[in-house]
Amino acid sequence: MRTTFGSISIATSGLFVSQRSLDVTSHNISNSNTEGYSRQIALQKATMPSYGDPTGVVGTGVETYDIIRMRSSYLDIKYWGQNKTYREWNIKAEQLETLEGVFNEPSNTGIRVVMDEFFTALEELSKKPGDATCRVAVVEKANTLTTTINRNGYELINSIRDANFAVMNKVSEINSLTEQIANLNKHIFNFELGGHKANDLRDQRSVLIDKLSSVINITVAEIPGPNGNNYLDIKIGGITLIDHINYNTLTTQDEVKPGITDLGGGKISKVVWAGVTDQEVRIESGELRGLLDVRDGDGEGFNYRGVPYYLKKLNEFARCFTASFNEQHKQGVDLAGNQGQNLFYDAGASSVNCISFRVNPDIVKDPNKIAASDQQNGESNNGNILILIGLRNEKEMFNSLKGTPDDFIKSLLSALAVDSNQAKRMTANSQALVDQTENRRLSESGVSLDEEMANMVKFQQAYNASARMITTLDGILDTTINKLGLAGR
Amino acid sequence: MRVTNSMMINNLMRNLNKNLGRMDHLQQKMASGKQFIRPSDDPIGVSRSLRLNTEVATMEQYRRNTDDTQSWLDTTEIALNNIASILHRANELTVQAASETNSIDERNAIASEIKELRNQLVQIGNASYAGSYIFSGYKTDKALFDSDGKYYLGGGTTRLTLDEVIETNIGLKDRMAMNLVGQRVFGLYNGIDVDDLDMKTVDTLMQRQSMKGVYTDLSIAENTINAPAPGLNFTISNGVDSQAVNITGTFDDLNVLAAAIKTELNATPFDEPNVYITVQNSRLVFESNTVLTLQSGTADPADPVFDVSLMGMTNNQTSVSRVDPGNQSQLIAIFDQLISDLEDDNTEGINSGISRIGNQASNINAIRSEIGVKSNRAELTINRILDDTLNLKGLLSKNEDADIAEVIMKVKMEENVYQASLSTGARIIQPSLIDFLR
C-alpha cells in the first residue's frame, strides 16, 4: 500500500539534493582561483527503500551522504618530495648568480683586467726604472689590484651575512608554518569528530605543508588514531616537528666562525631544535639546505663549494701573491740603493687575507722604494722588475693549485661557472618534475569551469524536474482531494 | 587526463615565461654582442676568453716594449753613424796632414778641426733618448763624459760595467737589450802606455781595467761546450801559489763550466772567497783581491771552442769590463794624441794616428752592424707580435662574439613563437561554457 504523500517526499529529496549539489558547484566556482583548493563533489545515493510492499521494492528518493574533495595524497607526497630539491637548487642558483655578479667576469673591471694592468705598469717601469711617473703608475695599479680583491672579498663576506640572515628568516618561517599547521590539525580533528572530512581546512593545511616543503625536508604521514580519525605527523630528519596538535620549534644558535666572523661576516647561526642543547637539525634539502650550503660550503671533501670556498681561494690568492712578490721584491734594491721592503703589506705570519691585502703604505708614500734593481749600479737597472714580471708565469706560487696567478683566478671562476651552471640545470630539471606533479595535482583537484557549468545545468535541470514532479503531484492530489467524490452532487 | 582551467593557465604562463626567458637571453646577446654574459652561460668559453684577453694584453705590452727598444736602437744607430762620419772626416784630415809637405800652420789648422771633431765625440757620448743617456748603462740619469771628455757617470765610485744592459720583455722568456754600454764604443785608455792607443778597443777593454782579475772569452755560438780529452788545461797562479786545472766533458753552458772549474779550484787560496768565478756577458771571469795569472795549458787545436786561449794577466790593472769615473776614453785619447802630434809636427805620430782611426772605425762598424741586426730583430718581432695579436683577436672573437645574423634570426623565431603562444592562449583561455549558456 503506498502512502499518499510519499511521492512528494521523494521529489522533495530530489530538490534538496539538487540544491546541495548546486551549493557545492557554486562553492567550487567561487574557489576556482583559491590557492590549493580541491574541487568538491557532493556524493548522492538513493535513500533506503521501503520494503514490505507486495508490488516490489519502491525507492524513497535520494540523499547527499557526503561531500568529498578530489585530492590524491600520493601526488601530495610526491610534490613535497620533489619540491624541496627544486627549492634547494633554485636558491643555490640565485646565490651563485649573485657571486658571478661579484666577480663580474668577463668584463673590463674584473680581476683579470686589473692584473693585466698591474703587470703592464711593471713592464713600463722595466723600461724606465728611474722614472717617477712609471713608479707612481705601478703603485696605483697595485692599489687597484688590491682594492679589487678587497671589494670582492667584502662582497663575499656580505653574501655570507645575507645568507645567514636568510637562514634565520627561514627558521622563523618554519616555526610560523609549524604553529599554523598544528592549529589547523586541532580544528580539523574537532571538525572531523562528526565523521565527515574537513575539506576546506585540509586544503589550507596542504598549502601550508607545500610551503614547509619548500623550506626544509619533511616527511608527512597520517597516523590512524582513535575513532577513525587520523593524526598528522611531520618529521624532519627523523625527529618530530609536528605530532597532531603538539609541535617542536627550531631556533638558531650563533657561533663565532674563524675566517668569517673575524673578517666582519658576523656570527654564523646554527639551526638547532629549541629546548634541547646542541641538537642540530638534520637539514638535507629545501631552501634552508641551499642557504646553508652557500653560507658554509668550503669545498673540502664532499662539502659544497659555497661562498667560504671562494673566500678561502681569494685569501690564498692574496696571501701567496703577497708572499711571492714580497720575497722577490726584498731581494732587490730601491732607487736610493736600499734593500727592498715588502711590496704588499704583511703583518707577519702570512696573515694576509683578501680584506687586508694592500700595498705597503711606505711604498705608497714613496714610490722610489720600489726595488726595481738587483744591485745598486744605476737607476736603469731593471733586474728585479724583470724577475717580478716573471712571477706572472710562476707555477709554484700557490699551495692548493699548481699554476700561475692567472690560472688561479681562472680556476676560481671556472669552479664558480661550473657550479652555477650546474645549479641552473638542476633547478630547471627539478622544476620540470615539480611542474609535472603540480600539473597532475591540478588535473586531479583543480576546478574546471566547463565542468562546473555543465554540472550547474545538470543540477538545475534536475531541480526543475523535481519541482515539476511536485507540481504534477499537486495536480494529482488536487484531483484526489477536490475533484473526487462529487459524483451525483 | 582532466584538464582544468588553472592547469591551462599555469601551463600557458610557464611556457610564456620560458619564451620570454629565451628572448631575454637572445636580447642580451644582441645588445652585448657577446655569446655569454655570465661565466655560467659557458664556463669553458669564459675561461678561454679570460686567457685570450690576457694574452692579447700581454702581446700589446710586448709590442710597446719592442717599439721602445726600436726607438732606443734608432737613437743609438744615429749616434754611431755620427761617430762613423767623424772618424771618416778625421781620417781624411789625418791623411792630408800626414803629408810631409804640410807646414806647421796647416797642421795647426787641421788640429783645430780635429779638436772640433773630438768635442763632437764627447757630445755624442752624452746622447740621450727621452731624457736617458743612452751610453751610460744603468746610470741613464748620469752623463757618460764630463766636459773634458773623461768618463763621468756621476763621479764618485760609480763604475760602468759591460753587463749594464737594460733588457725588456719582447715575448715570453724572450728579452732584448735596449742599450749599448758606452765603453764598447769609446774604449778605455790607462793614460800611460801610448802603445795601447794602437790596440783595438775590444782588446784594451780586455786588458786595461781597474779591477784585479782575468777572464776568458768563450762567447761561442754553440749552446753546448765540448771539452774532449785532453780538454781544457790552464794554470792559475797568484804569484805565490799555483794550481793546474784540467777540465774534460760536455757542458751545457758557461755556468756549468764555471761550476766545474769551481769544483776543481776548491782549496785555498783559489776557492771562494779568494777567487770568484762568474759568467759575465758570455765571458768566464776570474776575480780576486790579489793578482791572478792564468797560463794556458795545451788546448786542443782541433776544437775551435777552446781555440781562444786563456789570457794570462800579469798586472793588477786587470779586470773585465769596468770603467770608473775619471778614466779616459781610448777613442777620445786617440784624438787628443793626434791633436798634440799635429801641434808638435810629429809626422810619425800622425801616421800612427791614421791606423788608430782605422782601428776605431772598424770597431764602430762592427757595433753598427750589431745594432743593425738587433734593429732587424726588433722589426721582425713587431711583425710577429702583430700577426699573433691578430690571430689571438680572431680566436677571441670566434670564442666570445655572438653571430649577430644568427641571433637576429633566433630572436625573430622566438618572437613568432611568443606571438603564437599569446594568440593560442587568448583563444584557449577566454571562452568557456559560460559564454555559450543562455
Tab-separated table of C-alpha atoms in Angstrom, chain B residues 36-432:
chain	number	residue	atom	x	y	z
B	36	PHE	CA	77.896	34.827	-22.913
B	37	ILE	CA	77.199	37.355	-20.211
B	38	ARG	CA	77.867	35.339	-17.091
B	39	PRO	CA	80.502	32.640	-16.586
B	40	SER	CA	77.778	30.037	-16.081
B	41	ASP	CA	76.487	30.667	-19.598
B	42	ASP	CA	79.574	28.931	-20.920
B	43	PRO	CA	82.163	28.004	-18.281
B	44	ILE	CA	84.771	26.803	-20.766
B	45	GLY	CA	84.226	29.686	-23.155
B	46	VAL	CA	84.603	32.234	-20.378
B	47	SER	CA	87.804	30.697	-19.097
B	48	ARG	CA	89.207	30.619	-22.621
B	49	SER	CA	88.119	34.191	-23.123
B	50	LEU	CA	89.946	35.271	-19.965
B	51	ARG	CA	93.132	33.616	-21.150
B	52	LEU	CA	92.900	35.086	-24.645
B	53	ASN	CA	92.202	38.563	-23.290
B	54	THR	CA	95.255	38.350	-21.066
B	55	GLU	CA	97.335	37.127	-23.973
B	56	VAL	CA	96.171	39.998	-26.139
B	57	ALA	CA	97.044	42.453	-23.361
B	58	THR	CA	100.477	40.842	-22.946
B	59	MET	CA	101.099	40.927	-26.678
B	60	GLU	CA	100.203	44.589	-26.774
B	61	GLN	CA	102.678	45.197	-23.970
B	62	TYR	CA	105.376	43.255	-25.829
B	63	ARG	CA	104.669	45.404	-28.855
B	64	ARG	CA	105.067	48.603	-26.841
B	65	ASN	CA	108.286	47.218	-25.354
B	66	THR	CA	109.641	46.328	-28.776
B	67	ASP	CA	108.643	49.739	-30.132
B	68	ASP	CA	110.550	51.426	-27.324
B	69	THR	CA	113.553	49.179	-27.855
B	70	GLN	CA	113.459	50.042	-31.524
B	71	SER	CA	113.462	53.750	-30.708
B	72	TRP	CA	116.463	53.297	-28.404
B	73	LEU	CA	118.250	51.361	-31.092
B	74	ASP	CA	117.421	54.046	-33.651
B	75	THR	CA	118.893	56.743	-31.406
B	76	THR	CA	121.973	54.590	-30.797
B	77	GLU	CA	122.318	53.987	-34.506
B	78	ILE	CA	122.182	57.703	-35.284
B	79	ALA	CA	124.894	58.318	-32.688
B	80	LEU	CA	127.052	55.571	-34.145
B	81	ASN	CA	126.537	56.889	-37.664
B	82	ASN	CA	127.676	60.290	-36.475
B	83	ILE	CA	130.771	58.757	-34.886
B	84	ALA	CA	131.465	56.917	-38.127
B	85	SER	CA	131.311	60.125	-40.140
B	86	ILE	CA	133.502	61.895	-37.584
B	87	LEU	CA	136.055	59.109	-37.940
B	88	HIS	CA	135.743	59.337	-41.700
B	89	ARG	CA	136.385	63.052	-41.645
B	90	ALA	CA	139.224	62.638	-39.130
B	91	ASN	CA	140.762	60.013	-41.378
B	92	GLU	CA	140.631	62.376	-44.360
B	93	LEU	CA	142.154	65.198	-42.374
B	94	THR	CA	144.874	62.999	-40.883
B	95	VAL	CA	145.814	61.551	-44.247
B	96	GLN	CA	146.006	65.095	-45.566
B	97	ALA	CA	148.091	66.198	-42.576
B	98	ALA	CA	150.444	63.210	-42.817
B	99	SER	CA	151.974	64.599	-45.966
B	100	GLU	CA	155.415	65.989	-45.155
B	101	THR	CA	154.722	68.992	-47.332
B	102	ASN	CA	152.315	70.408	-44.807
B	103	SER	CA	153.568	73.396	-42.925
B	104	ILE	CA	153.097	73.654	-39.178
B	105	ASP	CA	150.361	76.242	-39.756
B	106	GLU	CA	148.447	73.901	-41.978
B	107	ARG	CA	148.834	71.141	-39.389
B	108	ASN	CA	147.634	73.541	-36.705
B	109	ALA	CA	144.582	74.366	-38.792
B	110	ILE	CA	143.852	70.664	-39.197
B	111	ALA	CA	144.431	70.194	-35.478
B	112	SER	CA	141.773	72.756	-34.668
B	113	GLU	CA	139.263	70.947	-36.869
B	114	ILE	CA	140.202	67.648	-35.226
B	115	LYS	CA	139.554	69.376	-31.884
B	116	GLU	CA	136.049	70.211	-33.033
B	117	LEU	CA	135.531	66.605	-34.068
B	118	ARG	CA	136.792	65.464	-30.669
B	119	ASN	CA	134.319	67.736	-28.892
B	120	GLN	CA	131.561	66.343	-31.063
B	121	LEU	CA	132.554	62.851	-29.953
B	122	VAL	CA	132.148	63.912	-26.324
B	123	GLN	CA	128.703	65.279	-27.145
B	124	ILE	CA	127.702	62.078	-28.878
B	125	GLY	CA	128.864	60.109	-25.856
B	126	ASN	CA	126.305	62.076	-23.865
B	127	ALA	CA	123.499	61.492	-26.374
B	128	SER	CA	120.115	60.903	-24.780
B	129	TYR	CA	116.778	59.384	-25.635
B	130	ALA	CA	113.666	60.620	-23.807
B	131	GLY	CA	115.810	62.069	-21.036
B	132	SER	CA	118.001	58.990	-20.616
B	133	TYR	CA	121.696	58.967	-21.514
B	134	ILE	CA	121.933	56.072	-23.913
B	135	PHE	CA	125.582	55.076	-23.390
B	136	SER	CA	125.644	55.223	-19.581
B	137	GLY	CA	124.454	51.686	-18.930
B	138	TYR	CA	122.071	51.582	-15.958
B	139	LYS	CA	123.099	55.102	-14.993
B	140	THR	CA	120.763	56.668	-17.507
B	141	ASP	CA	120.494	59.773	-15.354
B	142	LYS	CA	124.264	60.356	-15.455
B	143	ALA	CA	126.228	61.706	-18.428
B	144	LEU	CA	128.897	59.387	-19.812
B	145	PHE	CA	131.558	62.087	-20.155
B	146	ASP	CA	132.417	65.249	-18.366
B	147	SER	CA	133.123	68.353	-20.415
B	148	ASP	CA	136.747	67.290	-20.604
B	149	GLY	CA	135.943	64.008	-22.323
B	150	LYS	CA	136.748	61.876	-19.297
B	151	TYR	CA	134.302	59.281	-18.055
B	152	TYR	CA	131.946	60.987	-15.603
B	153	LEU	CA	128.966	58.749	-14.614
B	154	GLY	CA	128.080	60.920	-11.696
B	155	GLY	CA	131.585	60.831	-10.284
B	156	GLY	CA	132.427	59.098	-7.047
B	157	THR	CA	132.920	55.364	-7.061
B	158	THR	CA	130.237	54.566	-9.600
B	159	ARG	CA	131.502	52.083	-12.161
B	160	LEU	CA	130.115	51.328	-15.535
B	161	THR	CA	130.327	47.649	-16.333
B	162	LEU	CA	129.677	45.841	-19.563
B	163	ASP	CA	126.778	43.904	-18.097
B	164	GLU	CA	124.699	47.025	-17.524
B	165	VAL	CA	122.367	46.055	-20.287
B	166	ILE	CA	118.753	47.199	-19.934
B	167	GLU	CA	116.605	44.350	-21.135
B	168	THR	CA	112.902	44.348	-21.858
B	169	ASN	CA	110.472	41.542	-22.416
B	170	ILE	CA	109.559	41.220	-26.051
B	171	GLY	CA	107.976	37.826	-25.661
B	172	LEU	CA	107.510	35.106	-23.104
B	173	LYS	CA	111.039	34.372	-21.807
B	174	ASP	CA	112.360	36.429	-24.700
B	175	ARG	CA	114.277	39.575	-23.841
B	176	MET	CA	116.119	42.130	-25.850
B	177	ALA	CA	118.752	44.649	-24.861
B	178	MET	CA	117.833	48.272	-25.466
B	179	ASN	CA	121.136	49.981	-24.796
B	180	LEU	CA	124.782	49.775	-25.745
B	181	VAL	CA	127.258	50.282	-22.930
B	182	GLY	CA	129.490	53.284	-23.646
B	183	GLN	CA	132.951	51.751	-23.287
B	184	ARG	CA	132.274	49.331	-26.108
B	185	VAL	CA	132.202	52.368	-28.362
B	186	PHE	CA	134.621	54.657	-26.599
B	187	GLY	CA	137.081	52.195	-25.122
B	188	LEU	CA	139.378	52.661	-22.160
B	189	TYR	CA	142.860	54.132	-22.016
B	190	ASN	CA	145.039	53.967	-18.917
B	191	GLY	CA	146.768	57.231	-19.810
B	192	ILE	CA	150.205	55.661	-19.572
B	193	ASP	CA	151.001	53.210	-22.354
B	194	VAL	CA	150.673	55.227	-25.562
B	195	ASP	CA	151.056	51.936	-27.447
B	196	ASP	CA	147.692	50.927	-26.115
B	197	LEU	CA	146.196	53.505	-28.438
B	198	ASP	CA	147.231	51.214	-31.278
B	199	MET	CA	145.179	48.362	-29.897
B	200	LYS	CA	141.617	47.654	-30.785
B	201	THR	CA	139.001	48.882	-28.336
B	202	VAL	CA	137.940	45.330	-27.565
B	203	ASP	CA	141.494	44.417	-26.660
B	204	THR	CA	142.080	47.381	-24.390
B	205	LEU	CA	138.783	46.699	-22.699
B	206	MET	CA	140.024	43.239	-22.027
B	207	GLN	CA	143.308	44.376	-20.559
B	208	ARG	CA	143.111	47.863	-19.201
B	209	GLN	CA	140.755	47.758	-16.352
B	210	SER	CA	140.825	48.758	-12.796
B	211	MET	CA	139.825	45.592	-11.063
B	212	LYS	CA	142.009	42.644	-10.456
B	213	GLY	CA	141.036	39.548	-12.294
B	214	VAL	CA	141.152	37.761	-15.583
B	215	TYR	CA	138.658	36.455	-17.986
B	216	THR	CA	138.492	34.180	-20.917
B	217	ASP	CA	136.316	34.876	-23.886
B	218	LEU	CA	134.239	31.825	-24.507
B	219	SER	CA	131.401	33.653	-26.159
B	220	ILE	CA	130.556	30.900	-28.509
B	221	ALA	CA	127.646	30.328	-30.786
B	222	GLU	CA	127.017	26.793	-29.720
B	223	ASN	CA	124.983	26.106	-26.655
B	224	THR	CA	126.999	23.132	-25.590
B	225	ILE	CA	130.667	23.359	-24.788
B	226	ASN	CA	132.568	20.262	-25.659
B	227	ALA	CA	135.877	19.601	-23.995
B	228	PRO	CA	137.051	16.170	-25.082
B	229	ALA	CA	140.400	14.903	-23.816
B	230	PRO	CA	142.922	16.423	-23.337
B	231	GLY	CA	140.290	19.044	-22.536
B	232	LEU	CA	140.761	22.496	-21.205
B	233	ASN	CA	144.089	22.991	-19.484
B	234	PHE	CA	145.339	26.025	-17.660
B	235	THR	CA	147.294	27.022	-14.622
B	236	ILE	CA	146.106	29.626	-12.184
B	237	SER	CA	148.585	31.437	-10.016
B	238	ASN	CA	148.564	34.364	-7.602
B	239	GLY	CA	152.309	34.875	-7.639
B	240	VAL	CA	152.874	32.611	-4.644
B	241	ASP	CA	150.790	29.500	-5.205
B	242	SER	CA	149.651	27.952	-8.419
B	243	GLN	CA	147.329	25.180	-9.428
B	244	ALA	CA	146.854	23.322	-12.677
B	245	VAL	CA	143.323	22.763	-13.879
B	246	ASN	CA	142.216	20.168	-16.366
B	247	ILE	CA	138.564	20.042	-17.393
B	248	THR	CA	137.060	17.487	-19.723
B	249	GLY	CA	133.492	16.685	-20.589
B	250	THR	CA	130.461	18.337	-22.052
B	251	PHE	CA	128.921	21.462	-20.567
B	252	ASP	CA	125.518	22.861	-21.327
B	253	ASP	CA	126.638	26.418	-20.932
B	254	LEU	CA	129.308	28.622	-19.392
B	255	ASN	CA	127.675	28.498	-15.987
B	256	VAL	CA	128.077	24.726	-15.876
B	257	LEU	CA	131.666	25.083	-16.991
B	258	ALA	CA	132.251	27.703	-14.313
B	259	ALA	CA	130.799	25.355	-11.717
B	260	ALA	CA	133.126	22.583	-12.924
B	261	ILE	CA	136.154	24.858	-12.635
B	262	LYS	CA	134.996	25.939	-9.173
B	263	THR	CA	134.904	22.307	-8.137
B	264	GLU	CA	138.465	21.903	-9.331
B	265	LEU	CA	139.591	25.033	-7.519
B	266	ASN	CA	138.122	24.122	-4.182
B	267	ALA	CA	141.169	24.630	-1.995
B	268	THR	CA	142.840	27.709	-0.534
B	269	PRO	CA	143.947	30.074	-1.975
B	270	PHE	CA	141.847	29.555	-5.104
B	271	ASP	CA	138.464	28.766	-3.548
B	272	GLU	CA	135.849	31.328	-2.629
B	273	PRO	CA	136.111	33.979	-1.311
B	274	ASN	CA	139.679	34.236	-2.525
B	275	VAL	CA	138.710	33.665	-6.141
B	276	TYR	CA	135.271	34.208	-7.627
B	277	ILE	CA	134.453	32.566	-10.889
B	278	THR	CA	131.432	34.058	-12.620
B	279	VAL	CA	129.940	34.360	-16.046
B	280	GLN	CA	129.515	37.893	-17.319
B	281	ASN	CA	128.438	38.723	-20.815
B	282	SER	CA	129.264	35.244	-22.025
B	283	ARG	CA	132.723	35.506	-20.516
B	284	LEU	CA	134.245	33.405	-17.854
B	285	VAL	CA	135.525	35.849	-15.258
B	286	PHE	CA	138.029	35.126	-12.514
B	287	GLU	CA	138.140	37.766	-9.815
B	288	SER	CA	140.356	38.013	-6.814
B	289	ASN	CA	141.724	40.584	-4.424
B	290	THR	CA	145.213	39.555	-5.383
B	291	VAL	CA	146.887	39.468	-8.752
B	292	LEU	CA	145.897	36.449	-10.755
B	293	THR	CA	147.642	34.863	-13.673
B	294	LEU	CA	146.065	32.374	-15.964
B	295	GLN	CA	148.507	30.405	-18.058
B	296	SER	CA	147.137	28.433	-20.970
B	297	GLY	CA	147.879	24.788	-20.961
B	298	THR	CA	147.694	22.706	-24.051
B	299	ALA	CA	144.426	23.426	-25.715
B	300	ASP	CA	143.091	21.105	-28.310
B	301	PRO	CA	143.720	22.930	-31.566
B	302	ALA	CA	141.216	20.746	-33.375
B	303	ASP	CA	138.415	22.003	-31.161
B	304	PRO	CA	137.516	25.557	-32.100
B	305	VAL	CA	135.678	26.101	-28.855
B	306	PHE	CA	138.939	26.279	-26.977
B	307	ASP	CA	140.863	27.871	-29.763
B	308	VAL	CA	140.674	31.102	-27.878
B	309	SER	CA	143.471	30.651	-25.428
B	310	LEU	CA	143.120	31.860	-21.904
B	311	MET	CA	144.729	35.168	-21.358
B	312	GLY	CA	147.302	35.493	-18.713
B	313	MET	CA	147.013	38.662	-16.719
B	314	THR	CA	150.191	39.776	-15.145
B	315	ASN	CA	149.430	43.055	-13.510
B	316	ASN	CA	146.855	44.275	-11.116
B	317	GLN	CA	145.369	46.687	-13.661
B	318	THR	CA	143.240	43.891	-14.876
B	319	SER	CA	139.629	43.139	-14.978
B	320	VAL	CA	136.818	42.719	-17.305
B	321	SER	CA	134.790	45.468	-18.359
B	322	ARG	CA	134.555	48.273	-15.915
B	323	VAL	CA	135.257	51.940	-16.291
B	324	ASP	CA	135.483	54.271	-13.359
B	325	PRO	CA	134.759	57.977	-13.300
B	326	GLY	CA	137.867	59.873	-14.380
B	327	ASN	CA	139.086	57.099	-16.681
B	328	GLN	CA	139.997	58.155	-20.170
B	329	SER	CA	138.260	57.017	-23.279
B	330	GLN	CA	140.560	55.360	-25.810
B	331	LEU	CA	138.702	56.899	-28.723
B	332	ILE	CA	138.992	60.384	-27.302
B	333	ALA	CA	142.591	59.776	-26.183
B	334	ILE	CA	143.466	58.912	-29.798
B	335	PHE	CA	142.081	62.275	-30.871
B	336	ASP	CA	143.943	64.026	-28.061
B	337	GLN	CA	147.158	62.289	-29.093
B	338	LEU	CA	146.525	63.189	-32.724
B	339	ILE	CA	145.964	66.824	-31.821
B	340	SER	CA	149.203	67.026	-29.867
B	341	ASP	CA	151.081	65.177	-32.640
B	342	LEU	CA	149.707	67.660	-35.162
B	343	GLU	CA	150.614	70.579	-32.995
B	344	ASP	CA	154.064	69.065	-32.317
B	345	ASP	CA	154.530	68.485	-36.045
B	346	ASN	CA	155.186	64.792	-35.265
B	347	THR	CA	154.748	63.093	-38.647
B	348	GLU	CA	155.353	59.630	-37.270
B	349	GLY	CA	152.683	60.161	-34.636
B	350	ILE	CA	150.265	61.448	-37.274
B	351	ASN	CA	150.906	58.347	-39.344
B	352	SER	CA	150.123	56.047	-36.471
B	353	GLY	CA	147.016	58.197	-35.907
B	354	ILE	CA	145.749	57.048	-39.315
B	355	SER	CA	145.922	53.394	-38.380
B	356	ARG	CA	144.451	54.100	-34.931
B	357	ILE	CA	141.487	55.856	-36.507
B	358	GLY	CA	141.133	52.931	-38.902
B	359	ASN	CA	141.042	50.553	-35.915
B	360	GLN	CA	138.342	52.605	-34.250
B	361	ALA	CA	136.326	52.844	-37.465
B	362	SER	CA	136.297	49.093	-37.814
B	363	ASN	CA	135.189	48.774	-34.165
B	364	ILE	CA	132.347	51.244	-34.780
B	365	ASN	CA	131.339	49.432	-37.950
B	366	ALA	CA	131.225	46.119	-36.115
B	367	ILE	CA	128.985	47.657	-33.474
B	368	ARG	CA	126.838	49.330	-36.124
B	369	SER	CA	126.209	46.034	-37.788
B	370	GLU	CA	125.361	44.531	-34.394
B	371	ILE	CA	122.825	47.301	-33.778
B	372	GLY	CA	121.510	46.816	-37.299
B	373	VAL	CA	120.939	43.136	-36.615
B	374	LYS	CA	119.152	43.995	-33.371
B	375	SER	CA	117.036	46.576	-35.099
B	376	ASN	CA	116.139	43.983	-37.651
B	377	ARG	CA	115.216	41.556	-34.939
B	378	ALA	CA	113.001	44.167	-33.285
B	379	GLU	CA	111.239	44.760	-36.568
B	380	LEU	CA	110.680	41.061	-37.137
B	381	THR	CA	109.441	40.746	-33.583
B	382	ILE	CA	106.925	43.531	-34.104
B	383	ASN	CA	105.660	41.795	-37.219
B	384	ARG	CA	105.385	38.520	-35.371
B	385	ILE	CA	103.583	40.197	-32.474
B	386	LEU	CA	101.151	41.896	-34.845
B	387	ASP	CA	100.440	38.560	-36.507
B	388	ASP	CA	99.983	36.873	-33.141
B	389	THR	CA	97.732	39.650	-31.881
B	390	LEU	CA	95.586	39.416	-34.981
B	391	ASN	CA	95.406	35.692	-34.533
B	392	LEU	CA	94.505	35.941	-30.865
B	393	LYS	CA	91.876	38.571	-31.540
B	394	GLY	CA	90.415	36.310	-34.201
B	395	LEU	CA	90.255	33.451	-31.717
B	396	LEU	CA	88.794	35.752	-29.091
B	397	SER	CA	86.127	36.951	-31.455
B	398	LYS	CA	85.300	33.402	-32.506
B	399	ASN	CA	85.121	32.410	-28.875
B	400	GLU	CA	83.036	35.179	-27.386
B	401	ASP	CA	81.398	37.253	-30.100
B	402	ALA	CA	77.833	36.454	-30.958
B	403	ASP	CA	76.958	35.707	-34.545
B	404	ILE	CA	74.606	38.647	-34.933
B	405	ALA	CA	72.874	37.254	-38.028
B	406	GLU	CA	72.165	34.030	-36.219
B	407	VAL	CA	70.992	35.820	-33.098
B	408	ILE	CA	68.651	38.070	-35.068
B	409	MET	CA	67.223	35.041	-36.810
B	410	LYS	CA	66.696	33.316	-33.497
B	411	VAL	CA	65.105	36.421	-31.986
B	412	LYS	CA	62.693	36.540	-34.904
B	413	MET	CA	61.875	32.882	-34.430
B	414	GLU	CA	61.319	33.356	-30.723
B	415	GLU	CA	59.136	36.373	-31.424
B	416	ASN	CA	56.987	34.281	-33.701
B	417	VAL	CA	56.729	31.534	-31.144
B	418	TYR	CA	55.874	34.047	-28.447
B	419	GLN	CA	53.167	35.655	-30.517
B	420	ALA	CA	51.776	32.289	-31.451
B	421	SER	CA	51.687	31.297	-27.784
B	422	LEU	CA	49.943	34.526	-26.876
B	423	SER	CA	47.273	34.161	-29.503
B	424	THR	CA	46.742	30.489	-28.721
B	425	GLY	CA	46.475	31.401	-25.064
B	426	ALA	CA	43.942	34.042	-25.804
B	427	ARG	CA	41.887	31.559	-27.745
B	428	ILE	CA	42.079	28.751	-25.208
B	429	ILE	CA	41.555	30.652	-22.040
B	430	GLN	CA	38.941	33.179	-22.902
B	431	PRO	CA	35.900	31.206	-23.878
B	432	SER	CA	34.319	28.719	-21.594
